[in-house]
Amino acid sequence: MNKVILMGRLTRDPEVRYSQGERSMAIARYTLAVDRRGRRDATGDNSQQTADFINCVAFDRAGEFAEKYFRQGMRVLVSGRIQTGSYTNRDGVKVYTTDIVVEDQEFADSKGASGDSMGGGFTPASRPAPSMAASDGFMNIPDGVEDEGLPFN
């Protein structure tokens, strides 16, 4: 079984390209900074790396979603599979790659809570916290969701 679940912050806005051919497809690449769990030394020295930087690639609708809504500093939850590969660069050196091919991605912070520590500042639609329910008992629909087409009229 090849299954990966990650939660981390985007190191920069996703880089999106579109494939050539009969049906153009979005291909979004982004890097997640995923904190490592573990012990810190007693002196509080943080000189050791405490995060891993993991490359992710999202195709088609997932790529379009990342392009539209994901911004630097946001905390997101990603599930997918590990894919390895290799290529020979211009200098003739073989380079090995490891990417997470995204199968599912979602916001890990409530609206307005993400990005401030890294300067991201995200305002478009994100999943609202349950405490953001309107007085009639229904959750408020975040800005921009109307454009996505709700599954009902």
mmCIF file of C-alpha atoms in Angstrom, residues 36-106:
data_model
loop_
_atom_site.group_PDB
_atom_site.id
_atom_site.type_symbol
_atom_site.label_atom_id
_atom_site.label_comp_id
_atom_site.label_asym_id
_atom_site.label_seq_id
_atom_site.Cartn_x
_atom_site.Cartn_y
_atom_site.Cartn_z
ATOM 1 C CA ARG A 36 8.797 16.918 12.793
ATOM 2 C CA ARG A 37 7.576 15.528 16.075
ATOM 3 C CA GLY A 38 10.305 14.768 18.510
ATOM 4 C CA ARG A 39 12.404 15.917 21.376
ATOM 5 C CA ARG A 40 14.183 19.231 21.431
ATOM 6 C CA ASP A 41 17.328 19.410 23.444
ATOM 7 C CA ALA A 42 17.169 20.731 26.998
ATOM 8 C CA THR A 43 18.922 24.013 26.124
ATOM 9 C CA GLY A 44 16.142 24.969 23.713
ATOM 10 C CA ASP A 45 18.611 25.052 20.825
ATOM 11 C CA ASN A 46 16.652 25.022 17.582
ATOM 12 C CA SER A 47 19.704 24.842 15.317
ATOM 13 C CA GLN A 48 18.607 21.447 13.998
ATOM 14 C CA GLN A 49 16.045 21.277 11.205
ATOM 15 C CA THR A 50 12.600 20.756 12.732
ATOM 16 C CA ALA A 51 10.637 20.492 9.480
ATOM 17 C CA ASP A 52 10.788 18.450 6.309
ATOM 18 C CA PHE A 53 10.104 20.137 2.983
ATOM 19 C CA ILE A 54 8.005 17.815 0.865
ATOM 20 C CA ASN A 55 7.230 18.358 -2.812
ATOM 21 C CA CYS A 56 3.629 17.806 -3.878
ATOM 22 C CA VAL A 57 2.036 17.722 -7.313
ATOM 23 C CA ALA A 58 -1.707 18.026 -7.973
ATOM 24 C CA PHE A 59 -3.278 17.314 -11.352
ATOM 25 C CA ASP A 60 -6.405 18.511 -13.158
ATOM 26 C CA ARG A 61 -9.171 19.819 -10.836
ATOM 27 C CA ALA A 62 -6.975 19.442 -7.756
ATOM 28 C CA GLY A 63 -4.348 21.550 -9.528
ATOM 29 C CA GLU A 64 -6.920 24.204 -10.422
ATOM 30 C CA PHE A 65 -8.132 24.244 -6.803
ATOM 31 C CA ALA A 66 -4.577 24.727 -5.507
ATOM 32 C CA GLU A 67 -3.994 27.544 -8.002
ATOM 33 C CA LYS A 68 -7.181 29.340 -7.002
ATOM 34 C CA TYR A 69 -7.147 28.977 -3.213
ATOM 35 C CA PHE A 70 -3.724 27.965 -1.855
ATOM 36 C CA ARG A 71 -1.306 30.700 -0.761
ATOM 37 C CA GLN A 72 2.053 30.833 0.988
ATOM 38 C CA GLY A 73 1.828 30.199 4.718
ATOM 39 C CA MET A 74 -1.513 28.375 4.646
ATOM 40 C CA ARG A 75 -1.759 25.123 6.580
ATOM 41 C CA VAL A 76 -3.191 22.346 4.428
ATOM 42 C CA LEU A 77 -3.899 18.648 4.761
ATOM 43 C CA VAL A 78 -2.854 16.466 1.842
ATOM 44 C CA SER A 79 -3.291 12.775 1.146
ATOM 45 C CA GLY A 80 -1.874 10.918 -1.797
ATOM 46 C CA ARG A 81 0.885 8.545 -2.798
ATOM 47 C CA ILE A 82 4.661 8.707 -3.034
ATOM 48 C CA GLN A 83 6.089 8.632 -6.532
ATOM 49 C CA THR A 84 9.799 8.387 -7.223
ATOM 50 C CA GLY A 85 11.592 9.073 -10.453
ATOM 51 C CA SER A 86 14.875 10.160 -11.968
ATOM 52 C CA TYR A 87 16.278 12.168 -14.832
ATOM 53 C CA THR A 88 19.673 13.185 -16.151
ATOM 54 C CA ASN A 89 20.369 16.902 -15.854
ATOM 55 C CA ARG A 90 22.289 19.096 -18.335
ATOM 56 C CA ASP A 91 25.587 18.221 -16.663
ATOM 57 C CA GLY A 92 24.967 14.495 -17.198
ATOM 58 C CA VAL A 93 24.287 13.838 -13.520
ATOM 59 C CA LYS A 94 21.429 11.516 -12.602
ATOM 60 C CA VAL A 95 18.958 13.280 -10.284
ATOM 61 C CA TYR A 96 16.485 11.309 -8.165
ATOM 62 C CA THR A 97 13.082 12.785 -7.304
ATOM 63 C CA THR A 98 10.416 12.031 -4.728
ATOM 64 C CA ASP A 99 6.988 13.681 -4.973
ATOM 65 C CA ILE A 100 3.622 13.254 -3.336
ATOM 66 C CA VAL A 101 0.954 12.839 -6.019
ATOM 67 C CA VAL A 102 -2.054 14.530 -4.439
ATOM 68 C CA GLU A 103 -5.306 12.577 -4.328
ATOM 69 C CA ASP A 104 -7.071 14.810 -1.787
ATOM 70 C CA GLN A 105 -6.257 18.221 -0.322
ATOM 71 C CA GLU A 106 -8.082 20.505 2.062
#
